[in-house]
Amino acid sequence: MIREMGKLGDFEFAGLGGKNMFAAGLRSAFGDVSTLSTVGFVETIYFLGKKVRLLNRALGYIKQNPPDAVVLIDNQGFNILLGREAKKLGIPVFYYLPPSVSVWAEWNAPKVAEICDHLICNIEADTHIYRKFSRNVYFPGNPVIDKISRFSPDPAFLPNLGLDPAKTTVSIFPGSRHQELKKLLNIMLDAAKILIEKHGFQVLLPLSHEGYRERIERAIERKKLTGKVTLVADDPYSVMNASAVNIMASGTATLESVLMRKPPVICYRIFPISFMIGKRLVKKQMIGLPNIFLDKKVFPELLQGACGPENIVRHALRFLDSDAAYHDELNGYYGLVRGMMGAPGVSLRAARYILKHL
């Protein structure tokens, strides 16, 4: 969206984000904050102090450098507080990718609508709920489709890594958050060990953030998988595309995998208290984004205790060992999800909407 807005006029973007937003043209106010993202309720406590300090600094920055608009992106716990204060200062507030109230916590919709002048949703079902509380709700499509449509596979990707394109390749995506790595990395590496030693597969592990490299390399070494699990930096789409199955932490990556027509095994482990609270808030008893879009549990969701190495391997092998009829069925589901994303150009449409209402 930043990149597309930059094409439409002379704008300055300042705020909070990570390396991809900086590369698109965002001037960082306080450095890379992408690793402060959390999942779960109890898990947030670990970063609470840092987030409160960051919020206060962000508010101070806005007061000293009043922008023409504040664009909130996802991250509701932080952004709802930031948006409320920006609204008090008379600054127009746009929420791009607001909380998915069609999936969980519908009661949150009026609160979100109250602090926002405009809501730009990435799930069409959310618009129907938000429009009960705001007239300024827009669905340009899901921006994931823009990134997918720009991706061009490199046939030399595996050979360049010293791997054999003829061998079955499986990837493990343990997540981009500290808590996900803590809960899922070792379990996924144990699954990888089985896939490598018992089934002769190749395993890729994309590095979500350079700051995690040492931690992941130590874990790989402890599991005696050095030289067997291939760590790949800055190219998650090539990893997904080269893999027959993607073993993934629940999140946007699972949707991206399905849009690439690669089946995900969806993994989710958090503190039990957080899980119990979350179960009370969700409307649909599913956690994987592709399953939520399909309103059907097509892709396996391994939650809490069910998320163990043997179970992960069992579900991965089911995709690999299935017959042509099952793969035809999967292709139908891939197409359905693709149709729900809208046409490419989502970020451009979102950018034009913001400019129109400034």
Coordinates of C-alpha atoms in Angstrom, one line a residue:
M1 CA 0.0 0.0 0.0
I2 CA 2.9 2.4 0.8
R3 CA 4.5 1.5 -2.5
E4 CA 1.3 2.1 -4.4
M5 CA 0.5 5.4 -2.7
G6 CA 4.1 6.6 -3.5
K7 CA 3.3 6.1 -7.2
L8 CA 0.2 8.3 -6.9
G9 CA 1.7 11.4 -5.4
D10 CA 4.4 13.0 -3.4
F11 CA 3.9 11.6 0.1
E12 CA 6.0 11.0 3.2
F13 CA 5.4 7.9 5.3
A14 CA 6.6 7.7 8.9
G15 CA 5.7 5.1 11.5
L16 CA 6.3 1.7 13.0
G17 CA 7.1 -1.5 11.0
G18 CA 9.7 -3.9 9.8
K19 CA 12.2 -4.4 7.0
N20 CA 9.6 -4.8 4.2
M21 CA 7.8 -1.6 5.1
F22 CA 11.1 0.3 5.3
A23 CA 12.0 -1.1 1.8
A24 CA 8.7 0.2 0.5
G25 CA 9.4 3.7 1.7
L26 CA 8.4 4.0 5.3
R27 CA 10.6 6.2 7.4
S28 CA 11.2 4.4 10.6
A29 CA 10.2 6.3 13.8
F30 CA 11.7 3.8 16.2
G31 CA 13.5 1.0 14.3
D32 CA 12.3 -2.5 13.4
V33 CA 9.4 -3.5 15.8
S34 CA 8.2 -6.5 13.9
T35 CA 9.5 -9.0 16.4
L36 CA 7.2 -7.5 19.1
S37 CA 4.2 -9.1 17.5
T38 CA 2.5 -11.7 19.8
V39 CA -0.1 -14.4 19.6
G40 CA -2.3 -15.3 22.5
F41 CA -3.3 -13.5 25.7
V42 CA -0.9 -14.7 28.3
E43 CA 1.9 -14.5 25.8
T44 CA 1.4 -10.7 25.4
I45 CA 2.5 -10.1 29.0
Y46 CA 6.1 -10.8 28.0
F47 CA 6.2 -7.8 25.7
L48 CA 3.7 -5.6 27.6
G49 CA 6.3 -3.2 29.1
K50 CA 8.0 -2.7 25.7
K51 CA 4.6 -2.2 23.9
V52 CA 3.4 0.4 26.5
R53 CA 6.7 2.3 26.1
L54 CA 6.5 2.1 22.3
L55 CA 2.8 3.3 22.4
N56 CA 3.8 6.3 24.5
R57 CA 6.6 7.2 22.2
A58 CA 4.4 6.8 19.1
L59 CA 1.8 9.1 20.7
G60 CA 4.5 11.6 21.5
Y61 CA 5.7 11.5 17.9
I62 CA 2.2 12.1 16.5
K63 CA 1.7 15.1 18.8
Q64 CA 5.0 16.6 17.8
N65 CA 4.7 15.8 14.1
P66 CA 0.9 15.8 13.3
P67 CA 0.3 13.7 10.2
D68 CA -2.4 14.3 7.6
A69 CA -3.7 10.8 8.5
V70 CA -2.9 7.8 10.6
V71 CA -3.2 4.4 8.8
L72 CA -3.4 1.5 11.3
I73 CA -2.5 -1.9 10.0
D74 CA -3.6 -5.1 11.7
N75 CA -2.1 -5.5 15.3
Q76 CA -5.4 -4.6 17.1
G77 CA -4.2 -4.6 20.7
F78 CA -1.7 -1.8 20.0
N79 CA -3.5 0.0 17.2
I80 CA -6.9 0.4 18.8
L81 CA -5.2 2.4 21.6
L82 CA -3.1 4.4 19.1
G83 CA -6.2 5.1 16.9
R84 CA -8.3 6.3 19.8
E85 CA -5.7 8.9 20.8
A86 CA -5.2 10.0 17.2
K87 CA -8.9 10.5 16.9
K88 CA -8.9 12.7 20.0
L89 CA -6.3 14.9 18.3
G90 CA -8.6 15.3 15.3
I91 CA -6.4 13.2 12.9
P92 CA -8.2 11.1 10.3
V93 CA -7.9 7.4 11.2
F94 CA -7.9 4.7 8.5
Y95 CA -7.7 1.0 9.6
Y96 CA -6.3 -1.2 6.9
L97 CA -6.8 -4.9 7.8
P98 CA -8.9 -4.3 10.9
P99 CA -9.8 -7.1 13.4
S100 CA -11.6 -10.0 11.7
V101 CA -14.9 -9.7 13.5
S102 CA -16.5 -12.3 11.3
V103 CA -14.1 -14.8 12.7
W104 CA -14.0 -13.8 16.4
A105 CA -15.1 -11.1 18.9
E106 CA -17.9 -9.6 16.8
W107 CA -18.7 -7.5 19.9
N108 CA -15.4 -5.6 19.1
A109 CA -16.8 -4.2 15.9
P110 CA -18.6 -1.1 17.4
K111 CA -15.4 -0.2 19.4
V112 CA -13.2 -0.4 16.3
A113 CA -15.7 1.5 14.2
E114 CA -15.9 4.3 16.8
I115 CA -12.2 5.1 16.7
C116 CA -11.9 4.9 12.9
D117 CA -13.0 7.2 10.2
H118 CA -12.6 4.5 7.6
L119 CA -12.2 0.7 7.6
I120 CA -10.5 -1.1 4.8
C121 CA -11.2 -4.8 5.2
N122 CA -9.4 -7.8 3.7
I123 CA -12.2 -10.3 4.5
E124 CA -15.5 -9.5 2.7
A125 CA -17.6 -11.0 5.5
D126 CA -16.1 -8.4 7.9
T127 CA -17.6 -5.6 5.9
H128 CA -21.1 -6.8 6.5
I129 CA -20.6 -6.5 10.3
Y130 CA -18.7 -3.2 10.3
R131 CA -21.3 -1.6 8.1
K132 CA -23.8 -1.9 11.0
F133 CA -21.6 0.7 12.8
S134 CA -19.9 2.7 10.1
R135 CA -20.8 4.0 6.6
N136 CA -17.1 4.2 5.6
V137 CA -16.3 0.5 5.1
Y138 CA -14.5 -0.7 2.0
F139 CA -13.4 -4.1 0.6
P140 CA -10.7 -3.8 -2.1
G141 CA -9.8 -7.5 -1.8
N142 CA -7.1 -9.4 0.1
P143 CA -3.6 -7.9 -0.4
V144 CA -2.0 -11.4 -0.2
I145 CA -3.1 -11.9 -3.8
D146 CA -0.9 -9.0 -4.9
K147 CA 2.2 -10.6 -3.5
I148 CA 1.3 -14.0 -4.9
S149 CA 0.6 -12.6 -8.4
R150 CA 4.0 -10.9 -8.5
F151 CA 5.9 -14.1 -7.6
S152 CA 7.8 -15.8 -10.4
P153 CA 9.2 -19.2 -9.6
D154 CA 12.9 -19.8 -10.2
P155 CA 13.5 -23.3 -11.6
A156 CA 17.1 -23.2 -10.3
F157 CA 16.0 -22.5 -6.7
L158 CA 16.6 -26.0 -5.3
P159 CA 19.8 -26.6 -7.3
N160 CA 21.2 -23.3 -6.1
L161 CA 20.8 -24.6 -2.6
G162 CA 22.6 -27.8 -3.5
L163 CA 19.3 -29.8 -3.4
D164 CA 17.8 -32.3 -5.8
P165 CA 14.6 -31.1 -7.6
A166 CA 13.7 -34.8 -8.1
K167 CA 13.5 -35.5 -4.4
T168 CA 10.4 -34.8 -2.3
T169 CA 10.8 -31.4 -0.5
V170 CA 8.9 -30.4 2.6
S171 CA 9.2 -27.1 4.4
I172 CA 8.7 -26.1 8.0
F173 CA 7.5 -22.6 8.9
P174 CA 7.7 -22.3 12.7
G175 CA 6.4 -18.7 12.7
S176 CA 7.6 -15.1 12.9
R177 CA 6.9 -14.5 16.6
H178 CA 9.0 -15.3 19.6
Q179 CA 6.2 -17.3 21.2
E180 CA 5.7 -19.4 18.0
L181 CA 9.3 -20.3 17.8
K182 CA 9.3 -21.2 21.5
K183 CA 6.3 -23.5 21.1
L184 CA 6.8 -24.9 17.6
L185 CA 10.4 -24.9 16.4
N186 CA 11.6 -28.0 18.3
I187 CA 8.4 -29.9 17.5
M188 CA 8.7 -29.1 13.8
L189 CA 12.4 -30.0 13.8
D190 CA 11.5 -33.4 15.4
A191 CA 9.0 -33.9 12.6
A192 CA 11.6 -32.9 10.0
K193 CA 14.0 -35.5 11.5
I194 CA 11.5 -38.2 10.9
L195 CA 10.8 -37.0 7.4
I196 CA 14.5 -36.9 6.6
E197 CA 15.7 -40.1 8.3
K198 CA 12.7 -42.4 7.7
H199 CA 11.4 -41.1 4.4
G200 CA 14.4 -39.6 2.7
F201 CA 12.8 -36.1 2.1
Q202 CA 14.6 -32.8 1.8
V203 CA 13.5 -30.1 4.4
L204 CA 13.6 -26.3 4.0
L205 CA 13.2 -23.8 6.8
P206 CA 12.6 -20.2 5.8
L207 CA 14.1 -17.5 8.1
S208 CA 11.3 -15.1 9.0
H209 CA 13.7 -12.5 10.6
E210 CA 17.5 -12.3 10.6
G211 CA 17.3 -11.7 14.4
Y212 CA 16.2 -15.4 14.8
R213 CA 19.0 -16.9 12.8
E214 CA 21.3 -17.8 15.7
R215 CA 18.4 -19.2 17.8
I216 CA 17.3 -21.4 14.9
E217 CA 20.8 -22.6 14.0
R218 CA 21.4 -23.6 17.6
A219 CA 18.1 -25.6 17.6
I220 CA 19.1 -27.3 14.3
E221 CA 22.5 -28.2 15.8
R222 CA 20.9 -29.6 19.0
K223 CA 18.7 -31.9 16.9
K224 CA 21.7 -33.1 14.9
L225 CA 20.2 -31.7 11.7
T226 CA 23.0 -29.4 10.6
G227 CA 23.4 -29.9 6.9
K228 CA 20.1 -31.8 6.7
V229 CA 17.6 -28.9 7.3
T230 CA 18.4 -26.1 4.8
L231 CA 17.8 -22.6 6.2
V232 CA 16.7 -20.1 3.6
A233 CA 16.7 -16.3 4.1
D234 CA 14.4 -13.7 2.5
D235 CA 12.6 -16.0 0.1
P236 CA 9.5 -17.7 1.7
Y237 CA 7.5 -17.9 -1.5
S238 CA 10.2 -19.9 -3.3
V239 CA 10.3 -22.2 -0.2
M240 CA 6.6 -22.7 -0.4
N241 CA 6.6 -23.2 -4.1
A242 CA 9.4 -25.8 -4.0
S243 CA 7.7 -27.9 -1.3
A244 CA 5.2 -30.6 -1.8
V245 CA 3.8 -29.9 1.7
N246 CA 4.2 -26.9 4.0
I247 CA 4.2 -27.5 7.8
M248 CA 3.2 -24.1 9.1
A249 CA 2.4 -22.0 12.2
S250 CA -1.1 -20.8 11.9
G251 CA -1.2 -17.4 10.2
T252 CA -1.2 -15.6 6.8
A253 CA 1.5 -18.0 5.5
T254 CA -1.1 -20.8 5.5
L255 CA -3.3 -18.8 3.1
E256 CA -0.4 -18.0 0.9
S257 CA 0.5 -21.7 0.7
V258 CA -3.0 -22.5 -0.5
L259 CA -2.9 -19.7 -3.0
M260 CA 0.2 -21.4 -4.4
R261 CA -1.7 -24.7 -4.5
K262 CA 0.5 -26.2 -1.9
P263 CA -1.3 -27.9 1.1
P264 CA -0.4 -26.7 4.6
V265 CA -0.4 -28.7 7.8
I266 CA -1.5 -26.0 10.2
C267 CA 0.1 -26.0 13.7
Y268 CA -0.9 -24.0 16.7
R269 CA 0.4 -24.1 20.3
I270 CA -0.1 -21.4 22.9
F271 CA -0.4 -21.3 26.7
P272 CA -3.5 -23.3 27.8
I273 CA -5.1 -20.3 29.5
S274 CA -4.8 -18.3 26.3
F275 CA -6.3 -21.2 24.3
M276 CA -9.3 -21.5 26.6
I277 CA -10.0 -17.7 26.4
G278 CA -9.7 -17.8 22.6
K279 CA -12.1 -20.7 22.3
R280 CA -14.7 -18.6 24.0
L281 CA -14.2 -15.7 21.6
V282 CA -14.1 -17.4 18.2
K283 CA -17.3 -17.8 16.1
K284 CA -16.0 -20.5 14.0
Q285 CA -14.3 -23.5 15.5
M286 CA -11.4 -23.3 13.1
I287 CA -8.1 -21.4 13.3
G288 CA -6.5 -21.8 9.8
L289 CA -7.2 -18.9 7.4
P290 CA -7.9 -21.1 4.4
N291 CA -10.3 -23.3 6.4
I292 CA -12.0 -20.1 7.7
F293 CA -12.5 -18.8 4.1
L294 CA -13.9 -22.2 3.0
D295 CA -16.0 -22.6 6.2
K296 CA -14.8 -26.2 6.2
K297 CA -11.8 -27.9 7.8
V298 CA -10.1 -29.0 4.6
F299 CA -6.5 -28.6 5.8
P300 CA -5.4 -30.3 9.1
E301 CA -5.3 -28.1 12.2
L302 CA -3.1 -29.6 14.9
L303 CA -3.9 -27.7 18.1
Q304 CA -2.1 -27.8 21.4
G305 CA -1.4 -31.4 22.4
A306 CA -2.4 -32.7 19.0
C307 CA 0.5 -30.8 17.6
G308 CA 3.3 -33.4 18.0
P309 CA 6.0 -34.6 15.6
E310 CA 4.4 -37.9 14.7
N311 CA 1.0 -36.4 14.1
I312 CA 2.5 -33.7 11.9
V313 CA 4.3 -36.3 9.9
R314 CA 1.1 -38.4 9.6
H315 CA -0.8 -35.5 8.1
A316 CA 2.0 -34.5 5.8
L317 CA 2.3 -38.0 4.4
R318 CA -1.5 -38.1 3.8
F319 CA -1.1 -35.3 1.3
L320 CA 1.9 -37.0 -0.3
D321 CA 0.3 -40.5 -0.5
S322 CA -3.2 -39.5 -1.7
D323 CA -4.6 -40.5 -5.1
A324 CA -5.4 -38.3 -8.0
A325 CA -9.1 -37.9 -7.0
Y326 CA -8.1 -36.4 -3.7
H327 CA -5.7 -33.9 -5.4
D328 CA -8.4 -32.9 -7.8
E329 CA -10.6 -32.2 -4.8
L330 CA -7.8 -30.1 -3.3
N331 CA -7.5 -28.2 -6.6
G332 CA -11.1 -27.3 -6.3
Y333 CA -10.6 -25.8 -2.9
Y334 CA -7.5 -23.9 -4.0
G335 CA -9.7 -22.3 -6.7
L336 CA -12.4 -21.4 -4.2
V337 CA -10.0 -19.6 -1.9
R338 CA -8.4 -17.8 -4.8
G339 CA -11.8 -16.5 -5.9
M340 CA -12.4 -15.0 -2.4
M341 CA -9.3 -12.9 -2.6
G342 CA -10.5 -10.5 -5.4
A343 CA -8.5 -9.4 -8.4
P344 CA -4.8 -8.4 -8.1
G345 CA -4.4 -4.6 -7.6
V346 CA -5.8 -4.7 -4.0
S347 CA -3.0 -2.5 -2.6
L348 CA -3.5 0.1 -5.4
R349 CA -7.3 0.2 -4.7
A350 CA -6.7 0.6 -1.0
A351 CA -4.2 3.4 -1.7
R352 CA -6.7 5.2 -4.0
Y353 CA -9.4 4.9 -1.4
I354 CA -7.2 6.6 1.2
L355 CA -6.2 9.4 -1.1
K356 CA -9.8 10.0 -2.1
H357 CA -10.8 10.4 1.5
L358 CA -7.9 12.5 2.8

